[in-house]
CSV table of C-alpha atoms and ligand atoms in Angstrom, one decimal:
chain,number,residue,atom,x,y,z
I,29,UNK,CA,72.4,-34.4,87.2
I,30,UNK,CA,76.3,-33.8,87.6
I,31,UNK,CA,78.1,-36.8,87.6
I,32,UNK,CA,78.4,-39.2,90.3
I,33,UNK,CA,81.9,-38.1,90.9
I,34,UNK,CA,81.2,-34.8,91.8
I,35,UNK,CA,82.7,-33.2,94.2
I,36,UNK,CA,86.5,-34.7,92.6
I,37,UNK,CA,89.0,-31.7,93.2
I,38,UNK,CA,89.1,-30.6,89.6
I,39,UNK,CA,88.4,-27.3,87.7
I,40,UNK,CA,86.8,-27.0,84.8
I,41,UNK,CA,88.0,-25.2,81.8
I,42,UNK,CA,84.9,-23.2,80.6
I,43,UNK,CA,85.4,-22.1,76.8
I,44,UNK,CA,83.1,-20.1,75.0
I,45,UNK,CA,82.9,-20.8,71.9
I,46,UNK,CA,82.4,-17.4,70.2
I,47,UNK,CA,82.2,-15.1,67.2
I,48,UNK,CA,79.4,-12.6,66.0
I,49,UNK,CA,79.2,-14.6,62.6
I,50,UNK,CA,76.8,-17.1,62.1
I,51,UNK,CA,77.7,-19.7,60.1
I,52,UNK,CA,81.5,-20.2,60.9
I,53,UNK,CA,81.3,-23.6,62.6
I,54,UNK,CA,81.1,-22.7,66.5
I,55,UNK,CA,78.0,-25.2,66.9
I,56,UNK,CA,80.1,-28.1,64.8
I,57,UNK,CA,83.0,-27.5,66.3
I,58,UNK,CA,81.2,-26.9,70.2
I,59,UNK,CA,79.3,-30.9,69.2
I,60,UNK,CA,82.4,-32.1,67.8
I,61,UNK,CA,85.4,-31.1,70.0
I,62,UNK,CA,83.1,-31.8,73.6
I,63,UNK,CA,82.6,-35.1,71.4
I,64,UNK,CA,86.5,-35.5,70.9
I,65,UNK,CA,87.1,-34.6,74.1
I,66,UNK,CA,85.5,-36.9,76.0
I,67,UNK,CA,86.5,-39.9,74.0
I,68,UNK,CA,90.0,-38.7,75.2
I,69,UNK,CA,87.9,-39.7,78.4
I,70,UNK,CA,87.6,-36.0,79.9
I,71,UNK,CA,84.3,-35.2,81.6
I,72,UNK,CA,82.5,-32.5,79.4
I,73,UNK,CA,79.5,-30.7,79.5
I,74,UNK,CA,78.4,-28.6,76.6
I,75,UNK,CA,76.1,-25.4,77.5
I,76,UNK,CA,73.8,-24.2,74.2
I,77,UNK,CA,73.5,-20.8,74.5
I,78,UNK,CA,72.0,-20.4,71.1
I,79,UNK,CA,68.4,-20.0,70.9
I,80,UNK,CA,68.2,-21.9,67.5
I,81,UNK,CA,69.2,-24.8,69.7
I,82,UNK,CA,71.6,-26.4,66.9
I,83,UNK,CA,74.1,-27.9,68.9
I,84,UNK,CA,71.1,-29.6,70.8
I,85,UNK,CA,70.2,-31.6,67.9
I,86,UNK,CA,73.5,-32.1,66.9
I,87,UNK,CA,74.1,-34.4,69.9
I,88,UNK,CA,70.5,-35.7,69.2
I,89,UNK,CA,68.5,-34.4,72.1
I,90,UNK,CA,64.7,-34.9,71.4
I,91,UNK,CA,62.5,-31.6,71.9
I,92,UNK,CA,60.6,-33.3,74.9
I,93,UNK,CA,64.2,-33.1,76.7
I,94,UNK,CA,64.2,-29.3,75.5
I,95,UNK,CA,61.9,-28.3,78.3
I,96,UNK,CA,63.9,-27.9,81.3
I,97,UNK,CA,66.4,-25.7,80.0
I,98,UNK,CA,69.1,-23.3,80.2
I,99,UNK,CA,66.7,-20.2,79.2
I,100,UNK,CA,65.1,-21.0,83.4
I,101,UNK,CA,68.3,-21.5,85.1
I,102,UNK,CA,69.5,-17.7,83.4
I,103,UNK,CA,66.1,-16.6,84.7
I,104,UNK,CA,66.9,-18.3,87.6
I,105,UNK,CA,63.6,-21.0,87.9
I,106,UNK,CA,65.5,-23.8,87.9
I,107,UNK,CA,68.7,-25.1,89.2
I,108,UNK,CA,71.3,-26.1,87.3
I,109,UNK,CA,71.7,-29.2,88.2
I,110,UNK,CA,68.3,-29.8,87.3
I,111,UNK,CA,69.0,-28.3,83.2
I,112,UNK,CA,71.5,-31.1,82.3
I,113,UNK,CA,70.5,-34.2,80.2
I,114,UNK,CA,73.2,-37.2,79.6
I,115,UNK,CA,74.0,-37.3,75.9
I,116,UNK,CA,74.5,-40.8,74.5
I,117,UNK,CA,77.9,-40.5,74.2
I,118,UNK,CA,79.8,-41.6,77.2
I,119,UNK,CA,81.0,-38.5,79.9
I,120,UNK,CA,78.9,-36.1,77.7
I,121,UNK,CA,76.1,-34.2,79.0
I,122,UNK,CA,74.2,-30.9,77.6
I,123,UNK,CA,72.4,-28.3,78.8
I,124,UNK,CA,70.1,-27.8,75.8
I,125,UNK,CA,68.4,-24.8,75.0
I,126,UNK,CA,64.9,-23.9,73.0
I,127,UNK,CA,63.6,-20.8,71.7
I,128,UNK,CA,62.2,-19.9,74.7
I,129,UNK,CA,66.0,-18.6,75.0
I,130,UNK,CA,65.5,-15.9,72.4
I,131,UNK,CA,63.3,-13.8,74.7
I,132,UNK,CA,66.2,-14.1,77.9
I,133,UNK,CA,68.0,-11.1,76.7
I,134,UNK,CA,64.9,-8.8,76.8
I,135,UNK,CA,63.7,-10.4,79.8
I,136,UNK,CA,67.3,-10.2,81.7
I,137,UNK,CA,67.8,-6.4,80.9
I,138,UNK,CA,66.8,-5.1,84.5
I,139,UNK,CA,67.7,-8.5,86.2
I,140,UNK,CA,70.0,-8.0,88.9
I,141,UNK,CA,73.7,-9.5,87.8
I,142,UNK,CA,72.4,-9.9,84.3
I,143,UNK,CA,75.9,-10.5,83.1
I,144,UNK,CA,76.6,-13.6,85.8
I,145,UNK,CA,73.7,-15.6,85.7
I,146,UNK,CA,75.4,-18.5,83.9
I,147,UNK,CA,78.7,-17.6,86.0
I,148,UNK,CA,76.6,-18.4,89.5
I,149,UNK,CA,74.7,-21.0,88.0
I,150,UNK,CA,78.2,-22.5,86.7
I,151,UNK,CA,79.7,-22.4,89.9
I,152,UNK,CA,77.5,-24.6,91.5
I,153,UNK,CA,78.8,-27.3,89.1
I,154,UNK,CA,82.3,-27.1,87.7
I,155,UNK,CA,84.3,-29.0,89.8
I,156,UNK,CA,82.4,-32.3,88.5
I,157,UNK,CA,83.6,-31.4,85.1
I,158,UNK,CA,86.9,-31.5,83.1
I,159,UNK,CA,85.7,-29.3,80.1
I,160,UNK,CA,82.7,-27.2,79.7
I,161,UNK,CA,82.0,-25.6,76.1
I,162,UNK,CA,79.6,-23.0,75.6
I,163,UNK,CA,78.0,-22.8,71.9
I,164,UNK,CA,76.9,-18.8,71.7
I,165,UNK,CA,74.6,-17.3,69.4
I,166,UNK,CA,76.1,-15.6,66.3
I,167,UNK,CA,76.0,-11.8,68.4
I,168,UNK,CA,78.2,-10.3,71.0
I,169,UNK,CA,74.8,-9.5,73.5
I,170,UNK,CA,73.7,-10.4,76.3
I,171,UNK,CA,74.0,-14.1,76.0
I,172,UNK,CA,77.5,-14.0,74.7
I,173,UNK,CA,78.8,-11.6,77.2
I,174,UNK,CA,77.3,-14.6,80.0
I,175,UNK,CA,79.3,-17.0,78.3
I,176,UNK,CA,82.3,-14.8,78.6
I,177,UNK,CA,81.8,-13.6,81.5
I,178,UNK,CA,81.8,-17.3,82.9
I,179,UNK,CA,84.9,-18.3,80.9
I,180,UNK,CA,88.4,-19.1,81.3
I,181,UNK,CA,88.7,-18.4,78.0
I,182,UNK,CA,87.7,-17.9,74.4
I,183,UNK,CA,88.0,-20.4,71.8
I,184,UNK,CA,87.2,-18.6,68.1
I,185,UNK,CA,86.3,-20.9,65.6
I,186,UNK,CA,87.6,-18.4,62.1
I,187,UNK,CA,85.8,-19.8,58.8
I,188,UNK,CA,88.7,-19.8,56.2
I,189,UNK,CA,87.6,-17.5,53.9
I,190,UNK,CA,87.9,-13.7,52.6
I,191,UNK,CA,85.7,-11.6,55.0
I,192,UNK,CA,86.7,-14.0,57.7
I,193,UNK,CA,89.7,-11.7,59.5
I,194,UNK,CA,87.0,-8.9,59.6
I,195,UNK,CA,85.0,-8.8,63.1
I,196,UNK,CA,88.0,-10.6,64.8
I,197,UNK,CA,89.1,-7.1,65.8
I,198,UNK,CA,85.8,-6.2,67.4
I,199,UNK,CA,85.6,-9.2,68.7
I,200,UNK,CA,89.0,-9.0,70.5
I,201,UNK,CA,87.7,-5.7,71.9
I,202,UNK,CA,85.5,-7.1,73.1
I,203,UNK,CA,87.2,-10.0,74.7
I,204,UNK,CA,89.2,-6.2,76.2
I,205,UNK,CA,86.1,-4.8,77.9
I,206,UNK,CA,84.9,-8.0,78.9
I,207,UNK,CA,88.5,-8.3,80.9
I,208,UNK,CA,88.1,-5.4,82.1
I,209,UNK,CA,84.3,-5.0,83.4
I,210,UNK,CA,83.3,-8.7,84.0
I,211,UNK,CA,86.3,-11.3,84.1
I,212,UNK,CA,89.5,-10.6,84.2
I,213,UNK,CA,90.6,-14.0,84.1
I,214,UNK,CA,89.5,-14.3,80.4
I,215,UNK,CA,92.1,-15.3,77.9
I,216,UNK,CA,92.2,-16.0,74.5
I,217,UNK,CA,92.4,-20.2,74.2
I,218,UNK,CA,92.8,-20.8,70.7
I,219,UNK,CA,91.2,-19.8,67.1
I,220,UNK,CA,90.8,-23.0,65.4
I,221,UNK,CA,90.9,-22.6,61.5
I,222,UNK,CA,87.8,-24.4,60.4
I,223,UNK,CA,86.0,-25.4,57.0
I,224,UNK,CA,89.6,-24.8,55.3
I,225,UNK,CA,90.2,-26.2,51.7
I,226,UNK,CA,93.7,-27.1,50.4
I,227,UNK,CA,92.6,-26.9,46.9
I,228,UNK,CA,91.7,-23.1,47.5
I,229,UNK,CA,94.9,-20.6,47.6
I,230,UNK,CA,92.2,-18.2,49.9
I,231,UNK,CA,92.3,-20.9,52.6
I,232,UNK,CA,95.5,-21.1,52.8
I,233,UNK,CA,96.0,-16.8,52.4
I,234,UNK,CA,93.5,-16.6,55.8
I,235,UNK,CA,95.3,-19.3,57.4
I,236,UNK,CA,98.8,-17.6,57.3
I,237,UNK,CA,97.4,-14.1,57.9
I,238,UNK,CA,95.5,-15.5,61.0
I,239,UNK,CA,99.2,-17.1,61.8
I,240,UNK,CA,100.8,-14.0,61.5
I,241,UNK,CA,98.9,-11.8,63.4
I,242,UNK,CA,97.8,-14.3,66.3
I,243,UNK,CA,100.8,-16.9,66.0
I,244,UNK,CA,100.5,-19.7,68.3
I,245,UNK,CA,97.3,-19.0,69.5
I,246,UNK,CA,96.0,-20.5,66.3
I,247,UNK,CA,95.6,-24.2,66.6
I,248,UNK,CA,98.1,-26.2,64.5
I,249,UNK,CA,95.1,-28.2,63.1
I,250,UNK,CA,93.3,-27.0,60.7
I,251,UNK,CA,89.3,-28.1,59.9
I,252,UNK,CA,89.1,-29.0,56.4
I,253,UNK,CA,85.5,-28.9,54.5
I,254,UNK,CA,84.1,-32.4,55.0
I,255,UNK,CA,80.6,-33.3,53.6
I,256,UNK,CA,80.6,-35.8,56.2
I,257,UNK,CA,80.9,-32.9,59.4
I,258,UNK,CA,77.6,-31.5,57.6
I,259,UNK,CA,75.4,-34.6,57.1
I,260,UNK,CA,76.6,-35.7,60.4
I,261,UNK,CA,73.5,-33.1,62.4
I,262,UNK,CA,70.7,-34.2,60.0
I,263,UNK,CA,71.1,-37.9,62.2
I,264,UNK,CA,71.3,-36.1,65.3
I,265,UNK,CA,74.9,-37.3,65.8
I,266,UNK,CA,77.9,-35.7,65.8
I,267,UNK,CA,80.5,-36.5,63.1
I,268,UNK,CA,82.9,-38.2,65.0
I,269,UNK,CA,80.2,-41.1,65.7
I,270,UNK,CA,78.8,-40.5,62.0
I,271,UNK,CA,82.0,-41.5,60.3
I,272,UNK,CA,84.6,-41.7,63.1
I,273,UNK,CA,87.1,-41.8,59.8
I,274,UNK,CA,86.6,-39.1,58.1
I,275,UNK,CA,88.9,-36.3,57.6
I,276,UNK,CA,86.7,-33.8,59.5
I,277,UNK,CA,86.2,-36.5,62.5
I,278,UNK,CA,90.0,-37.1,62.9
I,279,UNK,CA,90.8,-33.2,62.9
I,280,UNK,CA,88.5,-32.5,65.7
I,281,UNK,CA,90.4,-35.3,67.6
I,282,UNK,CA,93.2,-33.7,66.8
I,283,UNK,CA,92.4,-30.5,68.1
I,284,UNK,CA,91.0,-31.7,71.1
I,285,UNK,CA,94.8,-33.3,71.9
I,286,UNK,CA,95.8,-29.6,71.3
I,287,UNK,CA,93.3,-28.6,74.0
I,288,UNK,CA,94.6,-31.1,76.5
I,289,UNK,CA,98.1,-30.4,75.7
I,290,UNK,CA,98.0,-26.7,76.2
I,291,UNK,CA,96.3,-27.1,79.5
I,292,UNK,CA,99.6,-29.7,80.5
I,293,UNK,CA,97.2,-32.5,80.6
I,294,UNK,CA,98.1,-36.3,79.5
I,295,UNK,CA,96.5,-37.2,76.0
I,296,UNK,CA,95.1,-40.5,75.9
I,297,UNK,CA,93.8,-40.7,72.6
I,298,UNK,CA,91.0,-42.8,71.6
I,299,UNK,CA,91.8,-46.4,70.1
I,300,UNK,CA,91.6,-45.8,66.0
I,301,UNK,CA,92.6,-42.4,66.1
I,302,UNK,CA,95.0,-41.6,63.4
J,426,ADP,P1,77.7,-21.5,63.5
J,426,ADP,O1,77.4,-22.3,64.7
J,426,ADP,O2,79.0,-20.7,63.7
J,426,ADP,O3,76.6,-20.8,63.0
J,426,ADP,P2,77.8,-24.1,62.2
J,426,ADP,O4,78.7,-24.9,63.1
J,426,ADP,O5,76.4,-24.3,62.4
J,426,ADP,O6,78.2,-22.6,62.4
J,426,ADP,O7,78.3,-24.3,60.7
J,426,ADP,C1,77.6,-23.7,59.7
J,426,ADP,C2,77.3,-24.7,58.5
J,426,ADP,O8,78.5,-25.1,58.0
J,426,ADP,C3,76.5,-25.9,59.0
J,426,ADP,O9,75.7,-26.3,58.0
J,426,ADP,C4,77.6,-26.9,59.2
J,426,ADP,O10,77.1,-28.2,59.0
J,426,ADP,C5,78.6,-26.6,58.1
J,426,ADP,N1,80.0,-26.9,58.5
J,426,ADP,C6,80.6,-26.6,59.7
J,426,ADP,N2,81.9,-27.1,59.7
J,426,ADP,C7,82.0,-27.8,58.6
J,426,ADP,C8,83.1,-28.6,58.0
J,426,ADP,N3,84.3,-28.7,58.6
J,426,ADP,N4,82.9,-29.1,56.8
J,426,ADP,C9,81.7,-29.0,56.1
J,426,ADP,N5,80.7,-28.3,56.6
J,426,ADP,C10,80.8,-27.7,57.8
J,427,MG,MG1,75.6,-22.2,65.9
């Protein structure tokens, strides 16, 4: 259920979180920053709209909880409201996904509004929400285009490393043609740098070419590497409540005072934070 302040005059910021590689850090940073972001007290909801259902057990949601989920409010068999479980972290909730989810993009391919079904569905529900975060799938189909297509914009988590700048073109195009058919209030939020090492010159080399070409739409924060960010799932917790300290933990609060500041909100950062 939404929040018992629904109905509040506020809109939701909807960010896909997005890029045809797998393996970048969308889920860690989706778990992470909706974490971050709601201990900067914002409302968030986090949609997983990847069929290997990662950032689900990131924020520890059993399987049982799994069942009503968002592959039968696409199909349009449940309502929304009815998809979202409470995480236990405080404002956070989830609309978890299983891999029943795998088979929506088949199954939607003659649906009428194919590419809205999360857009209506979201409609129903983003004014009880400050933040909304959609984790997509490592492909630029179906699902992916429904996260963008619901949007306000596009937050591209970029692995810092050499093959990293390539498919950030194709993806921007297709940011273009999403514009252009579907949404055209998508933007381009942010590309946040993530997994970056100091000690490696390559990191750095990404970092500053990303800079240069997309200058201040990359975050100022950078991600670094952190074993701690990667044991953190294995416990069904995010890192910031694994080890609120560590390096990886802080960065994500850090980024998520980016967020807040770029949409001209206050920043009320959580006691501890450094
Ligand atoms: P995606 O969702 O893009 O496929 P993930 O968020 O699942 O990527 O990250 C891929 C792998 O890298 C996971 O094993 C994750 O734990 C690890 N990882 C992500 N970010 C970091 C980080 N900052 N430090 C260390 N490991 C990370
Ligand atoms: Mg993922």
């Amino acid at each position: 259920m939404p929040p018992k302040d629904a109905g509040k005059t506020r809109q939701a910021q909807i960010f896909a979180i997005a890029n045809q590689k797998g393996g970048v850090g969308k889920t860690t940073t989706a778990v992470n920053l909706a974490t971050a972001l709601a201990a900067c007290e914002m409302t968030v909801l986090v949609i997983d709209l990847d069929p290997q259902g990662n950032a689900s057990t990131g924020l520890g949601i059993e399987q049982q909880a799994r069942e009503r989920d968002v592959y039968h409010v696409l199909l349009e068999e449940l309502a929304i409201e009815e998809a979202i479980v409470e995480t236990a972290i405080p404002r956070l909730s989830i609309i978890p996904s299983n891999t029943n989810l795998s088979g929506a993009e088949v199954e939607l391919v003659e649906a009428e509004r194919r590419a809205y079904r999360l857009r209506d569905a979201l409609a129903r529900i983003s004014d009880s929400y400050d933040y909304i975060l959609i984790d997509c799938p490592p492909a630029l189909g179906l699902l992916t285009l429904n996260a963008l297509a619901a949007a306000t914009g596009l937050l591209v988590p970029l692995q810092a490393e050499f093959y990293a700048l390539e498919g950030l073109s194709h993806l921007m195009q297709t940011v273009e043609r999403v514009k252009a058919l579907y949404n055209p209030e998508l933007k381009l939020a942010g590309i946040a740098v993530t997994m970056y090492d100091k000690r490696n010159n390559l990191s750095d080399q990404v970092a500053d070419d990303v800079r240069g070409y997309f200058g201040d739409l990359v975050f100022k924060t950078e991600i670094p590497r952190n074993v701690r960010v990667s044991e953190a799932p294995s416990f069904g917790l995010p890192a910031l409540l694994y080890d609120w300290r560590c390096a990886g933990s802080q960065a994500y609060i850090k980024l998520a005072a980016e967020v807040l500041k770029r949409d001209g909100r206050k920043v009320k950062l959580p006691a501890g934070a450094q």
